[in-house]
Structure formats: structure tokens, C-alpha cells
mmCIF file of C-alpha atoms and ligand atoms in Angstrom:
data_model
loop_
_atom_site.group_PDB
_atom_site.id
_atom_site.type_symbol
_atom_site.label_atom_id
_atom_site.label_comp_id
_atom_site.label_asym_id
_atom_site.label_seq_id
_atom_site.Cartn_x
_atom_site.Cartn_y
_atom_site.Cartn_z
ATOM 1 C CA UNK A 217 12.050 12.960 -14.871
ATOM 2 C CA UNK A 218 10.819 15.642 -12.207
ATOM 3 C CA UNK A 219 11.426 15.803 -8.696
ATOM 4 C CA UNK A 220 10.630 13.516 -6.968
ATOM 5 C CA UNK A 221 7.813 12.865 -4.419
ATOM 6 C CA UNK A 222 8.509 9.282 -3.086
ATOM 7 C CA UNK A 223 12.142 7.709 -3.191
ATOM 8 C CA UNK A 224 12.390 3.999 -1.789
ATOM 9 C CA UNK A 225 15.684 2.030 -2.833
ATOM 10 C CA UNK A 226 16.564 -1.254 -1.475
ATOM 11 C CA UNK A 227 13.509 -1.828 0.912
ATOM 12 C CA UNK A 228 13.232 -4.926 2.926
ATOM 13 C CA UNK A 229 10.457 -6.438 4.497
ATOM 14 C CA UNK A 230 9.788 -9.544 6.383
ATOM 15 C CA UNK A 231 7.210 -11.098 8.573
ATOM 16 C CA UNK A 232 7.423 -14.156 10.682
ATOM 17 C CA UNK A 233 4.603 -16.470 11.623
ATOM 18 C CA UNK A 234 4.759 -19.166 13.146
ATOM 19 C CA UNK A 235 8.579 -19.189 13.292
ATOM 20 C CA UNK A 236 8.930 -19.249 9.335
ATOM 21 C CA UNK A 237 9.922 -16.166 7.801
ATOM 22 C CA UNK A 238 7.313 -14.169 4.630
ATOM 23 C CA UNK A 239 9.671 -11.796 2.760
ATOM 24 C CA UNK A 240 7.071 -9.217 1.515
ATOM 25 C CA UNK A 241 9.242 -7.051 0.205
ATOM 26 C CA UNK A 242 12.865 -7.899 -1.123
ATOM 27 C CA UNK A 243 15.353 -4.446 -1.584
ATOM 28 C CA UNK A 244 13.298 -3.170 -3.601
ATOM 29 C CA UNK A 245 13.437 0.688 -5.002
ATOM 30 C CA UNK A 246 10.247 2.804 -6.569
ATOM 31 C CA UNK A 247 10.446 6.464 -7.447
ATOM 32 C CA UNK A 248 7.339 8.915 -8.060
ATOM 33 C CA UNK A 249 7.064 12.102 -9.503
ATOM 34 C CA UNK A 250 5.949 15.010 -8.293
ATOM 35 C CA UNK A 251 2.033 15.344 -9.520
ATOM 36 C CA UNK A 252 2.055 11.656 -11.240
ATOM 37 C CA UNK A 253 -1.081 9.209 -11.092
ATOM 38 C CA UNK A 254 0.477 5.312 -10.291
ATOM 39 C CA UNK A 255 -0.934 2.502 -9.945
ATOM 40 C CA UNK A 256 0.070 -0.272 -7.894
ATOM 41 C CA UNK A 257 -1.353 -4.110 -9.171
ATOM 42 C CA UNK A 258 -0.471 -7.233 -7.786
ATOM 43 C CA UNK A 259 -1.792 -10.674 -6.587
ATOM 44 C CA UNK A 260 -3.234 -11.301 -3.625
ATOM 45 C CA UNK A 261 -1.097 -10.473 -0.529
ATOM 46 C CA UNK A 262 2.549 -9.642 -3.215
ATOM 47 C CA UNK A 263 2.911 -6.714 -0.349
ATOM 48 C CA UNK A 264 0.401 -3.971 -1.641
ATOM 49 C CA UNK A 265 -1.041 -2.550 1.173
ATOM 50 C CA UNK A 266 2.408 -3.275 2.804
ATOM 51 C CA UNK A 267 4.417 -0.994 0.542
ATOM 52 C CA UNK A 268 1.382 1.638 0.862
ATOM 53 C CA UNK A 269 1.622 2.046 4.848
ATOM 54 C CA UNK A 270 5.547 1.744 4.264
ATOM 55 C CA UNK A 271 4.677 5.022 1.936
ATOM 56 C CA UNK A 272 2.178 6.678 4.153
ATOM 57 C CA UNK A 273 4.973 5.832 7.813
ATOM 58 C CA UNK A 274 2.821 3.624 9.236
ATOM 59 C CA UNK A 275 4.791 1.417 8.991
ATOM 60 C CA UNK A 276 8.613 1.403 9.240
ATOM 61 C CA UNK A 277 10.930 -0.819 6.698
ATOM 62 C CA UNK A 278 13.525 -3.561 8.417
ATOM 63 C CA UNK A 279 16.180 -2.080 4.959
ATOM 64 C CA UNK A 280 16.546 -0.528 3.175
ATOM 65 C CA UNK A 281 16.189 4.154 2.915
ATOM 66 C CA UNK A 282 11.983 5.445 2.721
ATOM 67 C CA UNK A 283 12.128 9.263 1.084
ATOM 68 C CA UNK A 284 8.672 10.843 1.064
ATOM 69 C CA UNK A 285 7.821 14.457 0.487
ATOM 70 C CA UNK A 286 11.389 14.859 1.291
ATOM 71 C CA UNK A 287 12.450 13.708 4.121
ATOM 72 C CA UNK A 288 13.623 10.158 5.529
ATOM 73 C CA UNK A 289 10.499 8.600 7.043
ATOM 74 C CA UNK A 290 13.413 6.280 9.537
ATOM 75 C CA UNK A 291 14.672 9.145 10.528
ATOM 76 C CA UNK A 292 10.948 10.185 11.985
ATOM 77 C CA UNK A 293 9.541 8.037 14.705
ATOM 78 C CA UNK A 294 6.312 8.467 17.115
ATOM 79 C CA UNK A 295 4.274 12.004 17.849
ATOM 80 C CA UNK A 296 6.944 13.342 14.254
ATOM 81 C CA UNK A 297 6.177 10.402 11.951
ATOM 82 C CA UNK A 298 2.356 11.420 12.760
ATOM 83 C CA UNK A 299 3.035 15.212 12.881
ATOM 84 C CA UNK A 300 4.334 14.404 8.887
ATOM 85 C CA UNK A 301 1.698 11.897 7.966
ATOM 86 C CA UNK A 302 -0.917 14.835 8.981
ATOM 87 C CA UNK A 303 0.584 17.253 6.810
ATOM 88 C CA UNK A 304 1.413 14.689 4.301
ATOM 89 C CA UNK A 305 -0.642 12.504 3.448
ATOM 90 C CA UNK A 306 -4.272 11.441 2.950
ATOM 91 C CA UNK A 307 -5.066 7.870 3.111
ATOM 92 C CA UNK A 308 -8.248 6.390 1.186
ATOM 93 C CA UNK A 309 -9.781 2.805 2.173
ATOM 94 C CA UNK A 310 -11.881 0.287 0.286
ATOM 95 C CA UNK A 311 -13.810 -0.213 3.294
ATOM 96 C CA UNK A 312 -13.807 3.944 3.676
ATOM 97 C CA UNK A 313 -13.506 3.626 7.793
ATOM 98 C CA UNK A 314 -16.069 6.779 8.316
ATOM 99 C CA UNK A 315 -17.351 6.803 12.893
ATOM 100 C CA UNK A 316 -20.241 5.154 11.618
ATOM 101 C CA UNK A 317 -22.606 7.771 14.781
ATOM 102 C CA UNK A 318 -20.447 11.064 12.470
ATOM 103 C CA UNK A 319 -22.083 12.785 9.774
ATOM 104 C CA UNK A 320 -20.060 12.998 6.345
ATOM 105 C CA UNK A 321 -19.280 17.315 7.913
ATOM 106 C CA UNK A 322 -17.912 15.502 11.516
ATOM 107 C CA UNK A 323 -15.978 13.091 9.215
ATOM 108 C CA UNK A 324 -13.759 15.282 7.217
ATOM 109 C CA UNK A 325 -13.737 17.495 10.623
ATOM 110 C CA UNK A 326 -11.566 14.824 12.023
ATOM 111 C CA UNK A 327 -7.859 15.027 10.718
ATOM 112 C CA UNK A 328 -9.046 19.326 10.974
ATOM 113 C CA UNK A 329 -8.893 19.211 14.842
ATOM 114 C CA UNK A 330 -5.737 18.601 14.957
ATOM 115 C CA UNK A 331 -4.438 21.486 13.662
ATOM 116 C CA UNK A 332 -4.453 25.376 14.776
ATOM 117 C CA UNK A 333 -7.747 26.012 13.611
ATOM 118 C CA UNK A 334 -10.748 28.224 14.383
ATOM 119 C CA UNK A 335 -14.227 26.199 13.786
ATOM 120 C CA UNK A 336 -14.630 28.856 12.116
ATOM 121 C CA UNK A 337 -11.615 28.300 9.405
ATOM 122 C CA UNK A 338 -12.437 24.290 9.571
ATOM 123 C CA UNK A 339 -16.319 24.952 8.727
ATOM 124 C CA UNK A 340 -14.220 26.220 5.098
ATOM 125 C CA UNK A 341 -11.967 23.830 5.083
ATOM 126 C CA UNK A 342 -14.990 21.187 5.513
ATOM 127 C CA UNK A 343 -16.950 22.889 2.927
ATOM 128 C CA UNK A 344 -14.815 23.262 0.283
ATOM 129 C CA UNK A 345 -13.612 19.460 0.399
ATOM 130 C CA UNK A 346 -17.368 18.604 0.200
ATOM 131 C CA UNK A 347 -17.542 20.921 -3.027
ATOM 132 C CA UNK A 348 -14.658 19.443 -4.621
ATOM 133 C CA UNK A 349 -16.426 15.426 -3.890
ATOM 134 C CA UNK A 350 -19.980 17.033 -4.927
ATOM 135 C CA UNK A 351 -21.244 15.887 -1.139
ATOM 136 C CA UNK A 352 -22.379 19.638 -0.094
ATOM 137 C CA UNK A 353 -25.618 18.115 0.063
ATOM 138 C CA UNK A 354 -25.224 15.306 1.684
ATOM 139 C CA UNK A 355 -23.123 16.828 5.049
ATOM 140 C CA UNK A 356 -25.799 16.470 7.497
ATOM 141 C CA UNK A 357 -25.940 12.517 6.605
ATOM 142 C CA UNK A 358 -23.975 9.655 8.351
ATOM 143 C CA UNK A 359 -22.948 6.998 6.965
ATOM 144 C CA UNK A 360 -24.765 4.579 7.133
ATOM 145 C CA UNK A 361 -28.115 7.176 5.308
ATOM 146 C CA UNK A 362 -25.042 6.994 2.320
ATOM 147 C CA UNK A 363 -24.423 5.262 -0.806
ATOM 148 C CA UNK A 364 -21.182 3.139 -1.207
ATOM 149 C CA UNK A 365 -19.921 5.772 -3.324
ATOM 150 C CA UNK A 366 -20.514 8.440 -1.993
ATOM 151 C CA UNK A 367 -19.214 7.276 1.983
ATOM 152 C CA UNK A 368 -16.138 6.739 -0.541
ATOM 153 C CA UNK A 369 -16.142 10.288 -1.653
ATOM 154 C CA UNK A 370 -16.890 11.343 1.885
ATOM 155 C CA UNK A 371 -13.002 9.075 2.948
ATOM 156 C CA UNK A 372 -11.713 10.927 0.241
ATOM 157 C CA UNK A 373 -12.759 14.151 1.263
ATOM 158 C CA UNK A 374 -11.145 13.798 4.763
ATOM 159 C CA UNK A 375 -8.190 12.276 2.980
ATOM 160 C CA UNK A 376 -7.937 15.956 1.297
ATOM 161 C CA UNK A 377 -9.611 18.075 4.266
ATOM 162 C CA UNK A 378 -6.013 19.262 5.244
ATOM 163 C CA UNK A 379 -4.605 19.642 1.192
ATOM 164 C CA UNK A 380 -1.791 17.594 1.659
ATOM 165 C CA UNK A 381 0.479 16.684 -1.443
ATOM 166 C CA UNK A 382 -0.117 13.119 -1.446
ATOM 167 C CA UNK A 383 -2.811 10.248 -2.056
ATOM 168 C CA UNK A 384 -2.581 6.797 -0.529
ATOM 169 C CA UNK A 385 -5.024 5.404 -1.756
ATOM 170 C CA UNK A 386 -5.402 1.428 -1.006
ATOM 171 C CA UNK A 387 -8.725 -1.125 -3.686
ATOM 172 C CA UNK A 388 -11.377 2.105 -3.057
ATOM 173 C CA UNK A 389 -12.697 0.808 -5.454
ATOM 174 C CA UNK A 390 -13.051 -3.008 -4.515
ATOM 175 C CA UNK A 391 -16.248 -2.354 -2.757
ATOM 176 C CA UNK A 392 -17.829 -0.656 -5.429
ATOM 177 C CA UNK A 393 -20.319 -1.102 -8.600
ATOM 178 C CA UNK A 394 -18.998 0.476 -11.433
ATOM 179 C CA UNK A 395 -20.327 3.342 -11.742
ATOM 180 C CA UNK A 396 -19.491 4.481 -8.768
ATOM 181 C CA UNK A 397 -16.173 2.727 -8.701
ATOM 182 C CA UNK A 398 -15.721 5.150 -11.908
ATOM 183 C CA UNK A 399 -16.595 8.627 -10.291
ATOM 184 C CA UNK A 400 -14.379 7.156 -7.397
ATOM 185 C CA UNK A 401 -11.510 7.077 -10.358
ATOM 186 C CA UNK A 402 -12.888 10.064 -12.545
ATOM 187 C CA UNK A 403 -12.888 12.308 -8.551
ATOM 188 C CA UNK A 404 -8.802 11.177 -8.203
ATOM 189 C CA UNK A 405 -7.890 11.562 -11.833
ATOM 190 C CA UNK A 406 -9.201 14.980 -11.355
ATOM 191 C CA UNK A 407 -7.245 15.883 -7.906
ATOM 192 C CA UNK A 408 -4.502 14.622 -9.661
ATOM 193 C CA UNK A 409 -4.615 16.647 -13.070
ATOM 194 C CA UNK A 410 -6.358 19.612 -11.233
ATOM 195 C CA UNK A 411 -4.956 19.719 -7.637
ATOM 196 C CA UNK A 412 -1.436 18.303 -8.700
ATOM 197 C CA UNK A 413 -2.164 16.190 -5.840
ATOM 198 C CA UNK A 414 0.402 13.218 -6.515
ATOM 199 C CA UNK A 415 -1.878 9.987 -6.392
ATOM 200 C CA UNK A 416 -0.717 6.273 -5.818
ATOM 201 C CA UNK A 417 -3.131 4.122 -6.193
ATOM 202 C CA UNK A 418 -2.874 0.265 -5.419
ATOM 203 C CA UNK A 419 -5.610 -1.508 -7.712
ATOM 204 C CA UNK A 420 -6.982 -4.557 -9.209
ATOM 205 C CA UNK A 421 -9.153 -2.426 -11.276
ATOM 206 C CA UNK A 422 -7.882 -2.881 -14.906
ATOM 207 C CA UNK A 423 -10.223 -0.031 -15.572
ATOM 208 C CA UNK A 424 -8.155 1.688 -12.817
ATOM 209 C CA UNK A 425 -4.467 1.521 -13.825
ATOM 210 C CA UNK A 426 -5.594 2.666 -17.454
ATOM 211 C CA UNK A 427 -6.614 5.858 -16.013
ATOM 212 C CA UNK A 428 -3.339 6.192 -14.492
ATOM 213 C CA UNK A 429 -0.597 7.387 -16.354
ATOM 214 C CA UNK A 430 1.731 4.746 -14.740
ATOM 215 C CA UNK A 431 1.325 1.571 -13.599
ATOM 216 C CA UNK A 432 3.739 -1.122 -11.437
ATOM 217 C CA UNK A 433 3.041 -4.423 -10.164
ATOM 218 C CA UNK A 434 4.567 -6.134 -7.592
ATOM 219 C CA UNK A 435 5.563 -9.712 -7.947
ATOM 220 C CA UNK A 436 7.965 -11.491 -5.546
ATOM 221 C CA UNK A 437 9.090 -8.496 -3.963
ATOM 222 C CA UNK A 438 9.642 -6.504 -6.722
ATOM 223 C CA UNK A 439 8.350 -3.946 -8.692
ATOM 224 C CA UNK A 440 7.828 -4.431 -12.960
ATOM 225 C CA UNK A 441 6.959 -1.629 -13.599
ATOM 226 C CA UNK A 442 5.250 -1.591 -17.240
ATOM 227 C CA UNK A 443 4.808 2.302 -18.080
ATOM 228 C CA UNK A 444 7.594 1.788 -20.842
ATOM 229 C CA UNK A 445 5.680 -0.513 -22.445
ATOM 230 C CA UNK A 446 2.512 0.934 -21.438
ATOM 231 C CA UNK A 447 3.095 3.831 -23.232
ATOM 232 C CA UNK A 448 5.117 4.426 -25.602
ATOM 233 C CA UNK A 449 5.242 8.067 -25.709
ATOM 234 C CA UNK A 450 6.970 7.818 -22.165
ATOM 235 C CA UNK A 451 4.691 9.224 -19.580
ATOM 236 C CA UNK A 452 7.735 8.783 -17.088
ATOM 237 C CA UNK A 453 5.632 10.259 -14.164
HETATM 238 P P1 ADP B 92 -1.498 -7.641 -0.586
HETATM 239 O O1 ADP B 92 -1.908 -6.407 0.512
HETATM 240 O O2 ADP B 92 -1.134 -7.329 -1.445
HETATM 241 O O3 ADP B 92 -2.935 -8.578 -0.003
HETATM 242 P P2 ADP B 92 -0.736 -6.845 2.612
HETATM 243 O O4 ADP B 92 0.593 -6.590 2.555
HETATM 244 O O5 ADP B 92 -1.048 -7.277 3.117
HETATM 245 O O6 ADP B 92 -0.510 -8.135 1.166
HETATM 246 O O7 ADP B 92 0.461 -8.571 2.781
HETATM 247 C C1 ADP B 92 1.131 -9.385 2.641
HETATM 248 C C2 ADP B 92 1.502 -10.491 2.462
HETATM 249 O O8 ADP B 92 2.242 -10.117 4.023
HETATM 250 C C3 ADP B 92 0.836 -11.175 3.170
HETATM 251 O O9 ADP B 92 1.093 -12.888 3.354
HETATM 252 C C4 ADP B 92 -0.090 -11.236 4.871
HETATM 253 O O10 ADP B 92 -0.675 -12.122 5.076
HETATM 254 C C5 ADP B 92 1.509 -11.103 5.572
HETATM 255 N N1 ADP B 92 1.653 -9.834 6.245
HETATM 256 C C6 ADP B 92 1.029 -9.033 6.192
HETATM 257 N N2 ADP B 92 0.768 -7.834 7.415
HETATM 258 C C7 ADP B 92 1.169 -9.042 8.548
HETATM 259 C C8 ADP B 92 1.327 -8.595 9.685
HETATM 260 N N3 ADP B 92 0.883 -7.484 9.984
HETATM 261 N N4 ADP B 92 1.945 -9.806 10.139
HETATM 262 C C9 ADP B 92 2.605 -10.736 9.451
HETATM 263 N N5 ADP B 92 2.290 -10.738 8.544
HETATM 264 C C10 ADP B 92 1.776 -10.438 7.949
HETATM 265 MG MG1 MG B 93 -4.009 -5.148 0.562
#
């Protein structure tokens, strides 16, 4: 296997609700190679978002080791974790999460405001991201003036504007029509193939899973890797 960008071992996460504890992740292991394109599937409530949030450093595990891009996330907290996230991970969500009062360009620029860049450099990075997602002619539109597919492309541009190694997408096509969903999947596949971004996508969409080079299923707190069954040539990415 190639160098791993994600290495989880023995990861557990339990939530307590009304005095009862709910084991969401149960001593789970996962390895994803750098440059991989992996789909994470599983029933609603099975812990897919919880797992993605642990990998992206948005939440901490109760037990186990979460190593992403060479960093043990349990050792980082507060501002160090925020800085690691800003540099390493681009997040894409089902609901786009764009800021309504800002234009597409301004939304995409946001993550760069934390970086030590001049206005001119920021502009160059934003222009490049807009071009990558095919939104150059919509840069001055607000989210309400964009279609759902365009909003998600703007959100992807925002996720990649800092040039992160890893893209974490939580049901990115869940709110889109088939044609827009296909464009988003095509875009993620291109970012993976051409820019060598590692992509981990949570999805219910069998077409999304078909595009991924590996599919893992989360059920009852454990992962089942079906990539070997699905890919007899053994696409172990
Ligand atoms: P999925 O993304 O697969 O639908 P989630 O990771 O969102 O699942 O949630 C897994 C389970 O954990 C669900 O039963 C959910 O209700 C519960 N859960 C998620 N976040 C919290 C939280 N902050 N507090 C309590 N329970 C939570
Ligand atoms: Mg979820």
C-alpha cells in the first residue's frame, strides 16, 4: 500500500443521551492511501459524519489513534488544531454552508484570510479555484443567485483554495438533482486524478460510490471494506 494519509486504529466514539450511552464508533480501524478516492457508505445514523469529523479534526475520539497527514490529532488542541485543519483539510457539506451575504468570490476567499497573503495573492488563488470549478463567470453572484450545483461548486472552490491535501465531503450531492450531482462527482474525481487530492466522500449515491476507487461501509460501529469484492483487480488505494 502507498503512503497512508489517514490511519485510524482502535477508534471509539460514544455519545450519551438522556442517561443512555450510544456507541457510534467501536474500536474502528481505517487506512486510506495518499491520492485515494474512497466512498464511505452506511445507514443513516451509523456514524458517517461523526467519523468524517474525527478525521477532519472537528471532534476528538474517546479512544484510539487518529493520524491524518502525519499528525496524531489527539496531540493537537485549540489553535494548533485549527491551524492544522486550515492547512490540511477542505470540507464540503450537503448544505453547501456558504455565507448568504457574500459573493461567490468572497466566500471562496474566506479561508485565505487566515493565511499570510497579500490581497493580490489572494485574488490569484481565488481566480484559480473559480476556474477549476468552472465558476469564473459567476464570481460576483451571491449564493441565492446561484443554482444548487453552482453553490456546491463554489463550496468546493472554497474547500480547495488553500490547496489542502485532503478533501472530506459529507453527502455533497444529497441536495442536488442528478445532472448537478454528476457534475460535482466529476469535479471531485478530477481533483483526485489531476491534482492528486485524497478524497473521502460520505454518500448514499450508488453512482458516487461507483466513481470511487474504494468503498467502505460503516455499520454498528465497524467498517467493512468492500473494495476487494468490488474491484477484483485489487484497487487498494
Ligand atoms: P450519519 O452521518 O451516519 O447519519 P452521525 O454521525 O451524524 O450519523 O450520527 C451517529 C449517531 O450519533 C446518531 O444516532 C446521532 O443521533 C448521534 N449523534 C451525533 N452527534 C451527536 C451529539 N453531538 N450528541 C449526541 N448524539 C449524537
Ligand atoms: Mg451524516
